[in-house]
Amino acid sequence: MWSKLDTYLYPLQPSAECPSGTFKLHVSSGKMEWSHGMFGIHGLKQGEVVPTFELFMAHKHPLDRGPVLALWEDLLKGGGQGALLHRVIDVRGKERRVFSAIQVAAEPSGQVEYVRGFMVDVTQSLRIESQHAAEEAIEGAYGHKALIEQAKGIVMVLQAVDGPAAFQVLATRSQHANTKLHIVAEELVNAAANGKAAELLAGY
């Protein structure tokens, strides 16, 4: 199982390079078999080292090593499947976010001889997704800011108050109506366009 591994990670393009690999642990000896991609994720060239479970665990982020090892030990007791999102530190000290899955099949006696699994480096995918989220948040904040400033101006003119006081009027309305501030602002701007801003403010 998992001898061939094809991957696609949103928001990466299907043609984008996605480091991934498969592995197999021989439980009795602690030796492992790694595909080419597994060596790459750890910053190694294939054949550069003899992979072992000890080496495998040594590259886990110190804060993740305990939980990862605990999951492995639990599965080795009686078999099952596990999934992990954790961090790997490669030989250059670079931190990688990886997702891995393991399958442990126990013999009728309960003994486990082999563990098979795969690992996918999701670092780039998570970075792009975080950038997109930040960009959307910034765009939304600026868009709302312009609308709120416009609403503040309407309050300042109609109630003869300064900027902070006008903002407080909007904020108070937002709290009382249990509505987001930018929605309150939009409501007032639309009312002003229809000549009903003073009437709406009177209801605050």
PDB file of C-alpha atoms in Angstrom:
ATOM      1  CA  MET A   1       0.000   0.000   0.000  1.00  0.00           C
ATOM      2  CA  TRP A   2       1.076   3.589  -0.743  1.00  0.00           C
ATOM      3  CA  SER A   3       3.919   2.474  -3.000  1.00  0.00           C
ATOM      4  CA  LYS A   4       2.783   5.076  -5.566  1.00  0.00           C
ATOM      5  CA  LEU A   5       1.845   8.502  -4.315  1.00  0.00           C
ATOM      6  CA  ASP A   6       0.195  11.176  -6.453  1.00  0.00           C
ATOM      7  CA  THR A   7      -0.633  14.457  -4.742  1.00  0.00           C
ATOM      8  CA  TYR A   8      -2.581  17.664  -5.263  1.00  0.00           C
ATOM      9  CA  LEU A   9      -2.636  20.426  -2.680  1.00  0.00           C
ATOM     10  CA  TYR A  10      -4.947  23.427  -2.921  1.00  0.00           C
ATOM     11  CA  PRO A  11      -4.118  26.236  -3.656  1.00  0.00           C
ATOM     12  CA  LEU A  12      -1.084  24.936  -5.576  1.00  0.00           C
ATOM     13  CA  GLN A  13      -1.478  24.379  -9.294  1.00  0.00           C
ATOM     14  CA  PRO A  14      -1.722  20.703 -10.310  1.00  0.00           C
ATOM     15  CA  SER A  15       1.649  21.048 -12.061  1.00  0.00           C
ATOM     16  CA  ALA A  16       3.384  22.500  -8.989  1.00  0.00           C
ATOM     17  CA  GLU A  17       6.064  20.479  -7.274  1.00  0.00           C
ATOM     18  CA  CYS A  18       4.707  18.908  -4.115  1.00  0.00           C
ATOM     19  CA  PRO A  19       7.359  17.091  -2.051  1.00  0.00           C
ATOM     20  CA  SER A  20       5.961  13.776  -0.892  1.00  0.00           C
ATOM     21  CA  GLY A  21       7.103  10.249  -0.242  1.00  0.00           C
ATOM     22  CA  THR A  22       6.288   6.834   1.156  1.00  0.00           C
ATOM     23  CA  PHE A  23       7.946   4.844   3.925  1.00  0.00           C
ATOM     24  CA  LYS A  24       7.965   1.419   5.496  1.00  0.00           C
ATOM     25  CA  LEU A  25       9.219   0.497   8.963  1.00  0.00           C
ATOM     26  CA  HIS A  26      10.526  -2.958   9.829  1.00  0.00           C
ATOM     27  CA  VAL A  27       9.512  -2.978  13.481  1.00  0.00           C
ATOM     28  CA  SER A  28      11.917  -5.661  14.732  1.00  0.00           C
ATOM     29  CA  SER A  29      15.050  -3.975  13.347  1.00  0.00           C
ATOM     30  CA  GLY A  30      13.949  -0.350  13.421  1.00  0.00           C
ATOM     31  CA  LYS A  31      15.182   0.057   9.851  1.00  0.00           C
ATOM     32  CA  MET A  32      13.066   1.897   7.308  1.00  0.00           C
ATOM     33  CA  GLU A  33      12.594   2.029   3.575  1.00  0.00           C
ATOM     34  CA  TRP A  34      12.154   5.564   2.201  1.00  0.00           C
ATOM     35  CA  SER A  35      11.120   6.622  -1.280  1.00  0.00           C
ATOM     36  CA  HIS A  36      13.055   9.351  -3.077  1.00  0.00           C
ATOM     37  CA  GLY A  37      10.587  11.988  -1.844  1.00  0.00           C
ATOM     38  CA  MET A  38      11.118  11.087   1.807  1.00  0.00           C
ATOM     39  CA  PHE A  39      14.827  11.783   1.512  1.00  0.00           C
ATOM     40  CA  GLY A  40      14.017  15.122  -0.149  1.00  0.00           C
ATOM     41  CA  ILE A  41      11.647  16.235   2.608  1.00  0.00           C
ATOM     42  CA  HIS A  42      14.441  15.651   5.138  1.00  0.00           C
ATOM     43  CA  GLY A  43      16.974  17.541   3.024  1.00  0.00           C
ATOM     44  CA  LEU A  44      18.844  14.380   2.058  1.00  0.00           C
ATOM     45  CA  LYS A  45      19.783  12.651  -1.158  1.00  0.00           C
ATOM     46  CA  GLN A  46      18.637   9.102  -1.707  1.00  0.00           C
ATOM     47  CA  GLY A  47      21.259   6.684  -0.399  1.00  0.00           C
ATOM     48  CA  GLU A  48      23.025   9.380   1.640  1.00  0.00           C
ATOM     49  CA  VAL A  49      21.998   7.724   4.908  1.00  0.00           C
ATOM     50  CA  VAL A  50      20.388   4.468   5.994  1.00  0.00           C
ATOM     51  CA  PRO A  51      16.956   5.512   7.270  1.00  0.00           C
ATOM     52  CA  THR A  52      15.920   4.226  10.674  1.00  0.00           C
ATOM     53  CA  PHE A  53      13.024   4.958  12.994  1.00  0.00           C
ATOM     54  CA  GLU A  54      15.467   6.724  15.315  1.00  0.00           C
ATOM     55  CA  LEU A  55      16.534   9.052  12.489  1.00  0.00           C
ATOM     56  CA  PHE A  56      12.899   9.500  11.476  1.00  0.00           C
ATOM     57  CA  MET A  57      11.948  10.683  14.967  1.00  0.00           C
ATOM     58  CA  ALA A  58      15.094  12.791  15.406  1.00  0.00           C
ATOM     59  CA  HIS A  59      13.912  15.082  12.591  1.00  0.00           C
ATOM     60  CA  LYS A  60      10.558  15.827  14.252  1.00  0.00           C
ATOM     61  CA  HIS A  61      10.182  19.303  15.735  1.00  0.00           C
ATOM     62  CA  PRO A  62      11.014  19.058  19.467  1.00  0.00           C
ATOM     63  CA  LEU A  63       7.514  20.222  20.432  1.00  0.00           C
ATOM     64  CA  ASP A  64       5.874  17.649  18.138  1.00  0.00           C
ATOM     65  CA  ARG A  65       8.124  14.675  18.906  1.00  0.00           C
ATOM     66  CA  GLY A  66       6.259  13.577  22.039  1.00  0.00           C
ATOM     67  CA  PRO A  67       2.723  13.547  20.566  1.00  0.00           C
ATOM     68  CA  VAL A  68       3.936  11.908  17.339  1.00  0.00           C
ATOM     69  CA  LEU A  69       5.795   9.191  19.211  1.00  0.00           C
ATOM     70  CA  ALA A  70       2.789   8.576  21.473  1.00  0.00           C
ATOM     71  CA  LEU A  71       0.544   8.024  18.445  1.00  0.00           C
ATOM     72  CA  TRP A  72       3.029   5.590  16.908  1.00  0.00           C
ATOM     73  CA  GLU A  73       3.401   3.647  20.159  1.00  0.00           C
ATOM     74  CA  ASP A  74      -0.372   3.361  20.548  1.00  0.00           C
ATOM     75  CA  LEU A  75      -0.806   1.998  17.015  1.00  0.00           C
ATOM     76  CA  LEU A  76       2.095  -0.422  17.401  1.00  0.00           C
ATOM     77  CA  LYS A  77       0.277  -2.077  20.315  1.00  0.00           C
ATOM     78  CA  GLY A  78      -2.566  -3.425  18.214  1.00  0.00           C
ATOM     79  CA  GLY A  79      -2.673  -1.889  14.762  1.00  0.00           C
ATOM     80  CA  GLY A  80      -4.845   0.757  13.144  1.00  0.00           C
ATOM     81  CA  GLN A  81      -4.422   3.954  11.183  1.00  0.00           C
ATOM     82  CA  GLY A  82      -3.136   7.343  12.173  1.00  0.00           C
ATOM     83  CA  ALA A  83      -2.923  10.820  10.633  1.00  0.00           C
ATOM     84  CA  LEU A  84      -0.579  13.573  11.713  1.00  0.00           C
ATOM     85  CA  LEU A  85      -0.005  17.229  10.839  1.00  0.00           C
ATOM     86  CA  HIS A  86       3.335  18.150  12.350  1.00  0.00           C
ATOM     87  CA  ARG A  87       6.713  19.776  11.735  1.00  0.00           C
ATOM     88  CA  VAL A  88       9.929  18.295  10.429  1.00  0.00           C
ATOM     89  CA  ILE A  89      13.351  19.911  10.735  1.00  0.00           C
ATOM     90  CA  ASP A  90      15.518  18.953   7.762  1.00  0.00           C
ATOM     91  CA  VAL A  91      19.314  18.593   7.797  1.00  0.00           C
ATOM     92  CA  ARG A  92      19.713  22.309   6.940  1.00  0.00           C
ATOM     93  CA  GLY A  93      17.600  23.341   9.909  1.00  0.00           C
ATOM     94  CA  LYS A  94      14.656  24.326   7.713  1.00  0.00           C
ATOM     95  CA  GLU A  95      11.247  23.787   9.280  1.00  0.00           C
ATOM     96  CA  ARG A  96       8.675  22.024   7.118  1.00  0.00           C
ATOM     97  CA  ARG A  97       4.970  21.464   7.763  1.00  0.00           C
ATOM     98  CA  VAL A  98       4.072  17.919   6.813  1.00  0.00           C
ATOM     99  CA  PHE A  99       0.997  15.735   6.766  1.00  0.00           C
ATOM    100  CA  SER A 100       1.565  12.026   7.176  1.00  0.00           C
ATOM    101  CA  ALA A 101      -0.602   8.957   7.448  1.00  0.00           C
ATOM    102  CA  ILE A 102       0.385   5.544   8.733  1.00  0.00           C
ATOM    103  CA  GLN A 103      -1.195   2.110   8.597  1.00  0.00           C
ATOM    104  CA  VAL A 104      -0.310  -0.554  11.104  1.00  0.00           C
ATOM    105  CA  ALA A 105      -1.541  -4.099  10.393  1.00  0.00           C
ATOM    106  CA  ALA A 106      -1.177  -6.535  13.273  1.00  0.00           C
ATOM    107  CA  GLU A 107      -0.755 -10.277  12.800  1.00  0.00           C
ATOM    108  CA  PRO A 108      -3.374 -12.652  14.317  1.00  0.00           C
ATOM    109  CA  SER A 109      -1.009 -12.959  17.281  1.00  0.00           C
ATOM    110  CA  GLY A 110      -1.237  -9.200  17.793  1.00  0.00           C
ATOM    111  CA  GLN A 111       2.366  -8.664  16.775  1.00  0.00           C
ATOM    112  CA  VAL A 112       3.184  -5.884  14.317  1.00  0.00           C
ATOM    113  CA  GLU A 113       5.915  -6.585  11.773  1.00  0.00           C
ATOM    114  CA  TYR A 114       5.607  -3.632   9.415  1.00  0.00           C
ATOM    115  CA  VAL A 115       4.289  -0.082   9.365  1.00  0.00           C
ATOM    116  CA  ARG A 116       3.577   1.634   6.065  1.00  0.00           C
ATOM    117  CA  GLY A 117       2.784   5.248   5.437  1.00  0.00           C
ATOM    118  CA  PHE A 118       3.215   8.397   3.405  1.00  0.00           C
ATOM    119  CA  MET A 119       4.266  11.985   4.063  1.00  0.00           C
ATOM    120  CA  VAL A 120       3.376  15.173   2.167  1.00  0.00           C
ATOM    121  CA  ASP A 121       5.147  18.508   2.614  1.00  0.00           C
ATOM    122  CA  VAL A 122       2.331  21.086   2.906  1.00  0.00           C
ATOM    123  CA  THR A 123       4.576  24.043   3.806  1.00  0.00           C
ATOM    124  CA  GLN A 124       4.137  25.930   0.548  1.00  0.00           C
ATOM    125  CA  SER A 125       0.405  25.286   0.353  1.00  0.00           C
ATOM    126  CA  LEU A 126      -0.177  26.580   3.891  1.00  0.00           C
ATOM    127  CA  ARG A 127       2.004  29.635   3.226  1.00  0.00           C
ATOM    128  CA  ILE A 128       0.050  30.600   0.112  1.00  0.00           C
ATOM    129  CA  GLU A 129      -3.270  30.030   1.861  1.00  0.00           C
ATOM    130  CA  SER A 130      -2.150  32.231   4.786  1.00  0.00           C
ATOM    131  CA  GLN A 131      -1.094  34.979   2.367  1.00  0.00           C
ATOM    132  CA  HIS A 132      -4.453  34.837   0.607  1.00  0.00           C
ATOM    133  CA  ALA A 133      -6.303  35.067   3.929  1.00  0.00           C
ATOM    134  CA  ALA A 134      -4.192  38.041   5.008  1.00  0.00           C
ATOM    135  CA  GLU A 135      -4.752  39.824   1.698  1.00  0.00           C
ATOM    136  CA  GLU A 136      -8.501  39.296   1.923  1.00  0.00           C
ATOM    137  CA  ALA A 137      -8.540  40.578   5.497  1.00  0.00           C
ATOM    138  CA  ILE A 138      -6.602  43.702   4.533  1.00  0.00           C
ATOM    139  CA  GLU A 139      -8.832  44.383   1.543  1.00  0.00           C
ATOM    140  CA  GLY A 140     -11.927  43.921   3.694  1.00  0.00           C
ATOM    141  CA  ALA A 141     -10.590  46.175   6.427  1.00  0.00           C
ATOM    142  CA  TYR A 142      -9.840  49.002   3.997  1.00  0.00           C
ATOM    143  CA  GLY A 143     -13.180  48.620   2.279  1.00  0.00           C
ATOM    144  CA  HIS A 144     -15.036  48.791   5.578  1.00  0.00           C
ATOM    145  CA  LYS A 145     -12.886  51.675   6.761  1.00  0.00           C
ATOM    146  CA  ALA A 146     -13.949  53.866   3.846  1.00  0.00           C
ATOM    147  CA  LEU A 147     -17.609  53.060   4.463  1.00  0.00           C
ATOM    148  CA  ILE A 148     -17.329  53.715   8.200  1.00  0.00           C
ATOM    149  CA  GLU A 149     -15.552  57.036   7.585  1.00  0.00           C
ATOM    150  CA  GLN A 150     -18.367  58.064   5.269  1.00  0.00           C
ATOM    151  CA  ALA A 151     -20.960  57.187   7.896  1.00  0.00           C
ATOM    152  CA  LYS A 152     -18.999  59.073  10.542  1.00  0.00           C
ATOM    153  CA  GLY A 153     -19.071  62.156   8.332  1.00  0.00           C
ATOM    154  CA  ILE A 154     -22.849  61.945   8.066  1.00  0.00           C
ATOM    155  CA  VAL A 155     -23.216  61.725  11.858  1.00  0.00           C
ATOM    156  CA  MET A 156     -20.787  64.630  12.378  1.00  0.00           C
ATOM    157  CA  VAL A 157     -22.808  66.868  10.059  1.00  0.00           C
ATOM    158  CA  LEU A 158     -26.265  65.935  11.309  1.00  0.00           C
ATOM    159  CA  GLN A 159     -25.436  65.875  15.025  1.00  0.00           C
ATOM    160  CA  ALA A 160     -22.700  68.541  15.083  1.00  0.00           C
ATOM    161  CA  VAL A 161     -20.188  66.269  16.858  1.00  0.00           C
ATOM    162  CA  ASP A 162     -16.533  65.449  16.295  1.00  0.00           C
ATOM    163  CA  GLY A 163     -15.078  62.256  14.790  1.00  0.00           C
ATOM    164  CA  PRO A 164     -14.681  60.200  17.996  1.00  0.00           C
ATOM    165  CA  ALA A 165     -18.201  61.059  19.128  1.00  0.00           C
ATOM    166  CA  ALA A 166     -19.605  60.152  15.711  1.00  0.00           C
ATOM    167  CA  PHE A 167     -17.796  56.819  15.804  1.00  0.00           C
ATOM    168  CA  GLN A 168     -19.226  56.153  19.260  1.00  0.00           C
ATOM    169  CA  VAL A 169     -22.742  56.727  17.912  1.00  0.00           C
ATOM    170  CA  LEU A 170     -22.150  54.080  15.265  1.00  0.00           C
ATOM    171  CA  ALA A 171     -20.469  51.682  17.700  1.00  0.00           C
ATOM    172  CA  THR A 172     -23.324  52.011  20.191  1.00  0.00           C
ATOM    173  CA  ARG A 173     -25.849  51.284  17.444  1.00  0.00           C
ATOM    174  CA  SER A 174     -23.793  48.271  16.401  1.00  0.00           C
ATOM    175  CA  GLN A 175     -23.810  46.866  19.931  1.00  0.00           C
ATOM    176  CA  HIS A 176     -27.484  47.493  20.602  1.00  0.00           C
ATOM    177  CA  ALA A 177     -28.572  46.035  17.266  1.00  0.00           C
ATOM    178  CA  ASN A 178     -26.079  43.164  17.547  1.00  0.00           C
ATOM    179  CA  THR A 179     -24.928  44.025  14.032  1.00  0.00           C
ATOM    180  CA  LYS A 180     -21.441  44.475  12.627  1.00  0.00           C
ATOM    181  CA  LEU A 181     -20.217  48.057  12.502  1.00  0.00           C
ATOM    182  CA  HIS A 182     -19.735  48.157   8.735  1.00  0.00           C
ATOM    183  CA  ILE A 183     -23.352  47.026   8.229  1.00  0.00           C
ATOM    184  CA  VAL A 184     -24.585  49.868  10.455  1.00  0.00           C
ATOM    185  CA  ALA A 185     -22.424  52.266   8.452  1.00  0.00           C
ATOM    186  CA  GLU A 186     -23.746  50.936   5.142  1.00  0.00           C
ATOM    187  CA  GLU A 187     -27.314  51.299   6.378  1.00  0.00           C
ATOM    188  CA  LEU A 188     -26.719  54.961   7.266  1.00  0.00           C
ATOM    189  CA  VAL A 189     -24.944  55.756   3.992  1.00  0.00           C
ATOM    190  CA  ASN A 190     -27.826  54.241   2.015  1.00  0.00           C
ATOM    191  CA  ALA A 191     -30.328  56.209   4.123  1.00  0.00           C
ATOM    192  CA  ALA A 192     -28.423  59.414   3.404  1.00  0.00           C
ATOM    193  CA  ALA A 193     -28.599  58.701  -0.327  1.00  0.00           C
ATOM    194  CA  ASN A 194     -32.396  58.578   0.043  1.00  0.00           C
ATOM    195  CA  GLY A 195     -32.571  61.694   2.225  1.00  0.00           C
ATOM    196  CA  LYS A 196     -33.514  59.691   5.330  1.00  0.00           C
ATOM    197  CA  ALA A 197     -30.282  59.764   7.361  1.00  0.00           C
ATOM    198  CA  ALA A 198     -31.658  62.169  10.001  1.00  0.00           C
ATOM    199  CA  GLU A 199     -34.736  59.990  10.421  1.00  0.00           C
ATOM    200  CA  LEU A 200     -32.594  56.876  10.839  1.00  0.00           C
ATOM    201  CA  LEU A 201     -30.284  58.561  13.356  1.00  0.00           C
ATOM    202  CA  ALA A 202     -33.266  59.688  15.392  1.00  0.00           C
ATOM    203  CA  GLY A 203     -34.147  56.054  15.874  1.00  0.00           C
ATOM    204  CA  TYR A 204     -30.718  55.268  17.353  1.00  0.00           C
TER     205      TYR A 204
END
